[in-house]
Amino acid sequence: MMRPTRLLLGALLLAAASAQAQPAEFAACLSGLRAPARAAGVQDASFERFTQGLQPDMSVVDKLNVQPEFSTPIWDYLAGLVDDERIAEGRAQLQRHADTLARVQQRFGVDPATVVAVWGVESNFGQSFGKYPLVQALGTLACNGRRQAYFRTEFFSALRILQAGHVAPERLVGSWAGAFGHTQFMPSTFERLAVDFDGDGRRDLMDNTADALASTANFLARAGWQDGQPWGFEVKLPAGFPTSGEGRRTKRAMGEWTRRGLLRVDGSPLPAEAGPAGLMTPAGATGPAFLVLRNFDAIYSYNAAESYGLAIAHLADRLRGGGPFVTPWPTDDPGLSRAQRRELQGLLLLRGHDIGEADGMLGEKSRAAIRVEQARLGQPATGRGGLLLLKALQPR
Ligand code: CA
């Protein structure tokens, strides 16, 4: 959550020079942080203990500066996050943790499917935490790069978490930007909102599922979640409906949307009792359209991207037994599920491309191989793996 990359999408002017680690400067910076850390509640002994011998990892500064090669179409983003595997796994987790989730709902007023959907998107149900030691990553970013003040706060926060003994130092690993655990909280978010739900005295988002599920629910509750209300729903727009000026934040009463001719996507009337809603058309007026309510904003605050919010909201619906969106995305080249991405990578390997393991993530090597194959097939060499390329490479 709150990964700085998301805030940077679209930023054009970035210092691209790859910085070199300079141990002496880093050591000087760290010792300069000792006094402000003390003022922020990190005792000298803790600072010493947790930063002793710390070396910078300049790869995280490169990550901070990375410019996306292209912006991912929303249908690619959703196809990977809400696929059959994640739906099946999420349903299994709903059963497995049914008792905990029921108690979480009782205390925080957030339903099981929503909590599990966040968990599934944030860490693939606890299977993907990131691999960066947090003190090293945050210490590096506190002393290097463009957002040192922000990361300094998170660095001190991580040191306080260790000082309090919530997580063992060697277990505190996460994303390059400092999000960690089942819920991918930033350290400051952990301090504000993490919950000790199993009552063992520690707030443990690395190794304790109950603490993690409750912490996610607490986050959403504090962000204004209203139990029993929908996040929103897919709608059908009248032909030629003007969508310009509409959006998540332009909330209108349900009655006004009804007067303007909107229906639920199955043709039934809008629910009159539902609260004010904004109209989201993430792929333009010809793609799927959604009325989103206050609960969508709560999800959005977990990670400020509408595509992210839609992935969680839709996954939650699918976990409850709902179907895919009715209106197709406006493309003739739909996105790939993770299983299809692995299949595509297998086909690239068969064709002799050295792309490493077929892990379902289309990284740089996969995209380079895709460009070669697209050129060979006479397609635009975009490096994007979609259904058309997969089908073209499948044996006949
Ligand atoms: Ca606990």
Short mmCIF file of C-alpha atoms and ligand atoms in Angstrom, two decimals:
data_model
loop_
_atom_site.label_atom_id
_atom_site.label_comp_id
_atom_site.label_asym_id
_atom_site.label_seq_id
_atom_site.Cartn_x
_atom_site.Cartn_y
_atom_site.Cartn_z
CA MET A 1 0.00 0.00 0.00
CA MET A 2 1.01 3.59 -0.55
CA ARG A 3 3.88 2.53 -2.69
CA PRO A 4 5.63 5.59 -3.99
CA THR A 5 5.83 4.05 -7.48
CA ARG A 6 2.12 4.49 -7.86
CA LEU A 7 2.48 8.18 -7.16
CA LEU A 8 5.19 8.46 -9.74
CA LEU A 9 3.39 6.96 -12.72
CA GLY A 10 3.37 9.61 -15.34
CA ALA A 11 6.18 11.65 -13.82
CA LEU A 12 8.36 12.59 -16.72
CA LEU A 13 11.43 14.32 -15.46
CA LEU A 14 13.41 12.05 -13.23
CA ALA A 15 17.08 11.94 -12.54
CA ALA A 16 17.82 8.67 -14.24
CA ALA A 17 21.48 8.40 -13.34
CA SER A 18 22.01 5.17 -11.49
CA ALA A 19 23.62 6.12 -8.21
CA GLN A 20 26.62 4.31 -6.84
CA ALA A 21 26.80 3.25 -3.23
CA GLN A 22 29.15 5.40 -1.22
CA PRO A 23 29.67 3.69 2.12
CA ALA A 24 31.47 6.58 3.82
CA GLU A 25 28.74 9.08 2.95
CA PHE A 26 26.08 6.60 3.97
CA ALA A 27 27.73 6.02 7.34
CA ALA A 28 27.94 9.77 7.87
CA CYS A 29 24.28 10.20 6.96
CA LEU A 30 23.27 7.42 9.33
CA SER A 31 25.14 8.88 12.27
CA GLY A 32 23.50 12.20 11.46
CA LEU A 33 20.12 10.49 11.81
CA ARG A 34 20.80 9.29 15.32
CA ALA A 35 19.72 12.52 17.05
CA PRO A 36 16.47 12.97 15.07
CA ALA A 37 15.77 9.26 15.59
CA ARG A 38 16.20 9.74 19.33
CA ALA A 39 13.76 12.65 19.18
CA ALA A 40 11.37 10.30 17.35
CA GLY A 41 11.53 7.74 20.14
CA VAL A 42 14.30 5.44 18.92
CA GLN A 43 16.69 4.84 21.81
CA ASP A 44 20.41 5.06 21.06
CA ALA A 45 20.89 1.40 21.98
CA SER A 46 18.16 0.37 19.53
CA PHE A 47 19.54 2.57 16.78
CA GLU A 48 22.99 1.07 17.33
CA ARG A 49 21.70 -2.49 17.43
CA PHE A 50 19.49 -2.34 14.34
CA THR A 51 21.79 -0.27 12.10
CA GLN A 52 25.14 -1.77 13.05
CA GLY A 53 27.12 -2.62 9.92
CA LEU A 54 24.26 -1.44 7.70
CA GLN A 55 25.25 -1.05 4.05
CA PRO A 56 23.17 0.89 1.55
CA ASP A 57 21.31 -1.00 -1.19
CA MET A 58 21.34 1.44 -4.08
CA SER A 59 19.04 -0.78 -6.15
CA VAL A 60 16.11 0.65 -4.19
CA VAL A 61 17.05 4.17 -5.31
CA ASP A 62 16.99 2.90 -8.90
CA LYS A 63 13.51 1.51 -8.23
CA LEU A 64 12.40 4.90 -6.92
CA ASN A 65 13.58 6.50 -10.14
CA VAL A 66 12.33 3.90 -12.57
CA GLN A 67 10.07 5.11 -15.33
CA PRO A 68 7.45 2.67 -16.50
CA GLU A 69 8.10 1.45 -20.02
CA PHE A 70 4.44 1.83 -20.82
CA SER A 71 1.33 2.22 -18.75
CA THR A 72 -0.44 -1.08 -18.21
CA PRO A 73 -3.93 -1.22 -19.75
CA ILE A 74 -6.50 -1.76 -17.02
CA TRP A 75 -7.64 -5.03 -18.61
CA ASP A 76 -4.11 -6.42 -18.25
CA TYR A 77 -3.90 -5.24 -14.66
CA LEU A 78 -7.23 -6.84 -13.71
CA ALA A 79 -6.65 -10.04 -15.71
CA GLY A 80 -3.57 -10.77 -13.61
CA LEU A 81 -5.00 -9.75 -10.23
CA VAL A 82 -8.49 -11.23 -10.52
CA ASP A 83 -7.95 -14.58 -12.22
CA ASP A 84 -9.36 -18.04 -11.60
CA GLU A 85 -6.42 -19.04 -9.42
CA ARG A 86 -6.80 -16.09 -7.08
CA ILE A 87 -10.56 -16.56 -6.87
CA ALA A 88 -10.19 -20.26 -6.00
CA GLU A 89 -7.45 -19.57 -3.47
CA GLY A 90 -9.46 -16.72 -1.94
CA ARG A 91 -12.51 -18.95 -1.51
CA ALA A 92 -10.34 -21.57 0.19
CA GLN A 93 -8.94 -18.90 2.54
CA LEU A 94 -12.47 -17.67 3.33
CA GLN A 95 -13.31 -21.17 4.55
CA ARG A 96 -10.03 -21.75 6.28
CA HIS A 97 -10.25 -18.53 8.30
CA ALA A 98 -14.04 -18.38 8.61
CA ASP A 99 -14.03 -18.13 12.42
CA THR A 100 -11.39 -15.39 12.56
CA LEU A 101 -13.06 -13.47 9.74
CA ALA A 102 -16.43 -13.63 11.48
CA ARG A 103 -14.90 -12.19 14.65
CA VAL A 104 -13.08 -9.56 12.61
CA GLN A 105 -16.37 -8.51 11.03
CA GLN A 106 -18.02 -8.37 14.45
CA ARG A 107 -15.34 -6.06 15.82
CA PHE A 108 -14.52 -3.88 12.81
CA GLY A 109 -17.61 -4.14 10.61
CA VAL A 110 -15.84 -5.22 7.44
CA ASP A 111 -17.06 -8.35 5.67
CA PRO A 112 -14.85 -11.43 5.10
CA ALA A 113 -14.77 -11.25 1.27
CA THR A 114 -13.49 -7.68 1.28
CA VAL A 115 -10.77 -8.41 3.84
CA VAL A 116 -9.65 -11.53 1.97
CA ALA A 117 -9.68 -9.66 -1.36
CA VAL A 118 -7.28 -7.04 0.03
CA TRP A 119 -5.08 -9.82 1.38
CA GLY A 120 -5.09 -11.57 -2.02
CA VAL A 121 -4.09 -8.47 -3.93
CA GLU A 122 -1.56 -7.15 -1.41
CA SER A 123 0.46 -10.30 -0.73
CA ASN A 124 -1.23 -13.11 -2.69
CA PHE A 125 -2.66 -14.39 0.63
CA GLY A 126 0.65 -14.17 2.43
CA GLN A 127 2.75 -15.79 -0.29
CA SER A 128 4.50 -12.68 -1.54
CA PHE A 129 5.91 -10.25 1.00
CA GLY A 130 8.81 -8.77 -0.94
CA LYS A 131 12.43 -9.61 -0.28
CA TYR A 132 14.06 -6.36 0.82
CA PRO A 133 15.32 -6.08 4.40
CA LEU A 134 13.30 -3.08 5.54
CA VAL A 135 15.89 -1.31 7.68
CA GLN A 136 18.37 -1.45 4.82
CA ALA A 137 15.88 -0.32 2.16
CA LEU A 138 14.43 2.50 4.25
CA GLY A 139 17.85 3.55 5.58
CA THR A 140 19.10 3.80 2.00
CA LEU A 141 16.09 5.83 0.89
CA ALA A 142 16.38 8.06 3.98
CA CYS A 143 19.86 9.05 2.83
CA ASN A 144 19.55 8.94 -0.97
CA GLY A 145 17.13 9.98 -3.66
CA ARG A 146 14.27 12.36 -3.98
CA ARG A 147 12.03 11.53 -1.04
CA GLN A 148 14.41 11.43 1.90
CA ALA A 149 12.16 13.25 4.36
CA TYR A 150 9.30 10.81 3.75
CA PHE A 151 11.51 7.74 4.01
CA ARG A 152 13.27 9.09 7.10
CA THR A 153 9.91 9.06 8.88
CA GLU A 154 9.30 5.48 7.74
CA PHE A 155 12.85 4.47 8.70
CA PHE A 156 12.38 5.73 12.26
CA SER A 157 9.01 4.03 12.36
CA ALA A 158 10.58 0.70 11.32
CA LEU A 159 13.20 1.09 14.06
CA ARG A 160 10.47 1.76 16.64
CA ILE A 161 8.60 -1.38 15.53
CA LEU A 162 11.75 -3.45 16.05
CA GLN A 163 12.46 -1.71 19.35
CA ALA A 164 8.97 -2.64 20.54
CA GLY A 165 9.62 -6.26 19.59
CA HIS A 166 6.59 -6.70 17.33
CA VAL A 167 8.70 -8.31 14.61
CA ALA A 168 12.10 -10.01 14.82
CA PRO A 169 14.75 -7.97 12.96
CA GLU A 170 15.57 -10.73 10.48
CA ARG A 171 11.86 -11.14 9.70
CA LEU A 172 11.30 -7.49 8.79
CA VAL A 173 11.51 -7.76 5.00
CA GLY A 174 9.17 -6.32 2.41
CA SER A 175 8.90 -4.27 -0.75
CA TRP A 176 11.76 -2.04 -1.87
CA ALA A 177 9.73 0.97 -0.64
CA GLY A 178 9.11 -0.44 2.83
CA ALA A 179 5.66 -2.06 2.69
CA PHE A 180 5.71 -5.33 4.60
CA GLY A 181 3.76 -8.34 5.74
CA HIS A 182 0.45 -9.90 4.79
CA THR A 183 -1.17 -6.48 4.49
CA GLN A 184 1.82 -4.63 2.98
CA PHE A 185 1.52 -1.80 5.49
CA MET A 186 4.15 0.90 5.55
CA PRO A 187 5.80 1.09 9.00
CA SER A 188 3.92 4.30 9.93
CA THR A 189 0.64 2.67 8.90
CA PHE A 190 1.56 -0.31 11.05
CA GLU A 191 2.06 1.97 14.02
CA ARG A 192 -1.28 3.71 13.48
CA LEU A 193 -3.47 0.80 12.52
CA ALA A 194 -2.01 -2.66 13.09
CA VAL A 195 -3.94 -4.77 15.59
CA ASP A 196 -2.96 -7.53 18.01
CA PHE A 197 -6.01 -9.68 17.33
CA ASP A 198 -4.87 -12.99 18.84
CA GLY A 199 -3.94 -11.23 22.09
CA ASP A 200 -0.34 -12.43 22.40
CA GLY A 201 0.89 -8.89 23.03
CA ARG A 202 2.54 -8.45 19.62
CA ARG A 203 1.15 -6.90 16.48
CA ASP A 204 2.57 -9.35 13.98
CA LEU A 205 1.82 -8.80 10.30
CA MET A 206 4.57 -11.15 9.14
CA ASP A 207 3.64 -14.43 10.80
CA ASN A 208 0.17 -14.05 12.29
CA THR A 209 -2.81 -14.27 9.96
CA ALA A 210 -5.35 -13.18 12.59
CA ASP A 211 -3.40 -10.00 13.34
CA ALA A 212 -3.06 -9.35 9.59
CA LEU A 213 -6.75 -9.84 8.72
CA ALA A 214 -7.86 -7.71 11.66
CA SER A 215 -5.37 -4.99 10.77
CA THR A 216 -6.72 -4.82 7.21
CA ALA A 217 -10.27 -4.55 8.54
CA ASN A 218 -9.19 -1.86 11.01
CA PHE A 219 -7.63 0.12 8.17
CA LEU A 220 -10.83 -0.01 6.12
CA ALA A 221 -13.02 0.78 9.14
CA ARG A 222 -10.93 3.85 9.95
CA ALA A 223 -11.13 4.85 6.28
CA GLY A 224 -14.91 5.06 6.59
CA TRP A 225 -16.08 1.58 5.60
CA GLN A 226 -19.81 1.11 6.09
CA ASP A 227 -20.75 -2.48 6.92
CA GLY A 228 -23.53 -3.91 4.80
CA GLN A 229 -23.11 -1.35 2.03
CA PRO A 230 -21.83 -2.27 -1.44
CA TRP A 231 -18.61 -0.79 -2.84
CA GLY A 232 -20.59 -0.11 -5.99
CA PHE A 233 -21.73 -2.07 -9.02
CA GLU A 234 -21.47 -2.24 -12.77
CA VAL A 235 -24.04 -0.15 -14.62
CA LYS A 236 -25.45 0.23 -18.10
CA LEU A 237 -25.24 3.73 -19.56
CA PRO A 238 -27.84 5.09 -21.97
CA ALA A 239 -26.45 5.43 -25.51
CA GLY A 240 -24.36 8.57 -25.88
CA PHE A 241 -24.31 9.29 -22.14
CA PRO A 242 -21.89 12.16 -21.47
CA THR A 243 -19.24 10.85 -19.09
CA SER A 244 -16.92 13.83 -19.17
CA GLY A 245 -16.67 15.51 -15.80
CA GLU A 246 -17.89 12.38 -14.01
CA GLY A 247 -15.67 10.31 -11.77
CA ARG A 248 -15.19 8.64 -8.42
CA ARG A 249 -15.22 11.92 -6.53
CA THR A 250 -18.21 13.47 -8.29
CA LYS A 251 -20.86 11.89 -6.10
CA ARG A 252 -24.52 12.20 -7.07
CA ALA A 253 -27.64 10.85 -5.41
CA MET A 254 -28.84 7.48 -6.69
CA GLY A 255 -32.13 9.13 -7.70
CA GLU A 256 -30.27 11.50 -10.00
CA TRP A 257 -28.50 8.63 -11.73
CA THR A 258 -31.86 6.90 -12.14
CA ARG A 259 -33.39 10.06 -13.65
CA ARG A 260 -30.47 10.24 -16.07
CA GLY A 261 -31.28 6.77 -17.33
CA LEU A 262 -28.70 4.52 -15.67
CA LEU A 263 -29.59 0.92 -14.86
CA ARG A 264 -27.72 -1.89 -13.20
CA VAL A 265 -25.87 -3.83 -15.84
CA ASP A 266 -28.47 -6.64 -15.77
CA GLY A 267 -31.14 -4.06 -16.67
CA SER A 268 -32.67 -3.77 -13.20
CA PRO A 269 -33.24 -0.39 -11.52
CA LEU A 270 -30.54 1.20 -9.36
CA PRO A 271 -30.99 0.49 -5.63
CA ALA A 272 -32.90 3.56 -4.40
CA GLU A 273 -31.65 3.15 -0.82
CA ALA A 274 -27.95 3.26 -1.73
CA GLY A 275 -25.94 6.35 -0.90
CA PRO A 276 -24.40 8.88 -3.30
CA ALA A 277 -22.16 7.44 -5.98
CA GLY A 278 -19.63 8.53 -8.59
CA LEU A 279 -19.48 7.20 -12.14
CA MET A 280 -16.22 5.52 -13.08
CA THR A 281 -15.45 4.54 -16.67
CA PRO A 282 -11.84 3.36 -16.39
CA ALA A 283 -11.52 2.49 -20.09
CA GLY A 284 -13.73 5.23 -21.47
CA ALA A 285 -17.45 5.39 -22.19
CA THR A 286 -17.48 2.25 -24.35
CA GLY A 287 -15.96 0.00 -21.66
CA PRO A 288 -17.42 -1.22 -18.37
CA ALA A 289 -19.00 1.55 -16.26
CA PHE A 290 -19.37 1.54 -12.49
CA LEU A 291 -21.22 3.53 -9.87
CA VAL A 292 -18.92 3.63 -6.85
CA LEU A 293 -20.00 4.46 -3.32
CA ARG A 294 -18.24 5.49 -0.15
CA ASN A 295 -16.86 1.99 0.47
CA PHE A 296 -14.95 2.20 -2.78
CA ASP A 297 -13.21 5.29 -1.40
CA ALA A 298 -12.22 3.29 1.68
CA ILE A 299 -10.56 0.68 -0.52
CA TYR A 300 -8.98 3.45 -2.59
CA SER A 301 -7.35 4.90 0.50
CA TYR A 302 -5.50 1.60 1.01
CA ASN A 303 -3.55 2.36 -2.15
CA ALA A 304 -4.43 5.46 -4.11
CA ALA A 305 -5.18 4.04 -7.56
CA GLU A 306 -8.65 3.47 -9.00
CA SER A 307 -7.49 0.38 -10.89
CA TYR A 308 -6.26 -1.05 -7.60
CA GLY A 309 -9.59 -0.29 -5.93
CA LEU A 310 -11.47 -1.94 -8.75
CA ALA A 311 -9.31 -5.08 -8.54
CA ILE A 312 -10.09 -5.49 -4.83
CA ALA A 313 -13.77 -4.64 -5.20
CA HIS A 314 -14.18 -7.05 -8.11
CA LEU A 315 -12.22 -9.83 -6.43
CA ALA A 316 -14.46 -9.47 -3.37
CA ASP A 317 -17.54 -9.82 -5.59
CA ARG A 318 -16.07 -12.90 -7.28
CA LEU A 319 -15.28 -14.45 -3.88
CA ARG A 320 -18.96 -14.00 -3.03
CA GLY A 321 -19.91 -15.89 -6.18
CA GLY A 322 -20.41 -12.96 -8.53
CA GLY A 323 -19.49 -13.18 -12.21
CA PRO A 324 -17.08 -11.28 -14.43
CA PHE A 325 -17.92 -7.80 -15.69
CA VAL A 326 -20.73 -7.91 -18.26
CA THR A 327 -19.50 -5.17 -20.58
CA PRO A 328 -16.30 -6.24 -22.33
CA TRP A 329 -13.17 -4.09 -22.20
CA PRO A 330 -12.83 -2.09 -25.42
CA THR A 331 -10.01 -4.14 -26.91
CA ASP A 332 -9.60 -7.01 -29.36
CA ASP A 333 -6.54 -8.19 -27.42
CA PRO A 334 -7.62 -9.02 -23.84
CA GLY A 335 -5.19 -9.38 -20.95
CA LEU A 336 -3.79 -12.65 -19.65
CA SER A 337 -4.37 -14.47 -16.39
CA ARG A 338 -1.28 -15.61 -14.51
CA ALA A 339 -1.80 -19.13 -15.88
CA GLN A 340 -1.89 -17.74 -19.41
CA ARG A 341 1.22 -15.65 -18.69
CA ARG A 342 3.04 -18.79 -17.61
CA GLU A 343 1.83 -20.53 -20.76
CA LEU A 344 3.09 -17.64 -22.89
CA GLN A 345 6.45 -17.78 -21.13
CA GLY A 346 6.62 -21.53 -21.74
CA LEU A 347 6.04 -20.92 -25.45
CA LEU A 348 8.74 -18.24 -25.48
CA LEU A 349 11.14 -20.69 -23.83
CA LEU A 350 10.24 -23.33 -26.43
CA ARG A 351 11.16 -20.84 -29.12
CA GLY A 352 14.59 -20.48 -27.57
CA HIS A 353 14.23 -17.18 -25.71
CA ASP A 354 16.33 -16.99 -22.56
CA ILE A 355 13.71 -15.54 -20.22
CA GLY A 356 14.48 -17.52 -17.07
CA GLU A 357 11.69 -19.21 -15.18
CA ALA A 358 8.07 -19.16 -16.36
CA ASP A 359 6.88 -17.39 -13.21
CA GLY A 360 3.78 -15.68 -14.61
CA MET A 361 5.35 -12.24 -14.31
CA LEU A 362 6.16 -10.62 -17.62
CA GLY A 363 9.36 -8.83 -16.71
CA GLU A 364 12.04 -7.24 -18.84
CA LYS A 365 13.35 -10.47 -20.38
CA SER A 366 9.87 -11.70 -21.23
CA ARG A 367 8.96 -8.37 -22.78
CA ALA A 368 12.12 -8.33 -24.88
CA ALA A 369 11.29 -11.83 -26.15
CA ILE A 370 7.70 -10.77 -26.82
CA ARG A 371 8.95 -7.87 -28.94
CA VAL A 372 11.05 -10.25 -31.03
CA GLU A 373 8.09 -12.57 -31.58
CA GLN A 374 5.75 -9.69 -32.36
CA ALA A 375 8.17 -8.39 -34.98
CA ARG A 376 8.49 -11.88 -36.47
CA LEU A 377 4.69 -12.14 -36.67
CA GLY A 378 4.36 -8.70 -38.24
CA GLN A 379 2.64 -7.26 -35.16
CA PRO A 380 3.59 -3.94 -33.57
CA ALA A 381 6.53 -4.74 -31.26
CA THR A 382 5.04 -3.31 -28.07
CA GLY A 383 6.42 -5.89 -25.64
CA ARG A 384 2.94 -6.38 -24.22
CA GLY A 385 1.77 -9.96 -23.77
CA GLY A 386 -1.91 -10.26 -24.65
CA LEU A 387 -4.28 -12.96 -25.85
CA LEU A 388 -3.55 -12.38 -29.55
CA LEU A 389 0.14 -13.13 -29.13
CA LEU A 390 -0.57 -16.14 -26.91
CA LYS A 391 -2.90 -17.58 -29.55
CA ALA A 392 -0.42 -16.88 -32.35
CA LEU A 393 2.29 -18.81 -30.51
CA GLN A 394 0.13 -21.76 -29.47
CA PRO A 395 0.78 -24.92 -31.48
CA ARG A 396 -1.93 -25.66 -33.98
CA CA B 1 -0.63 -10.90 17.97
#
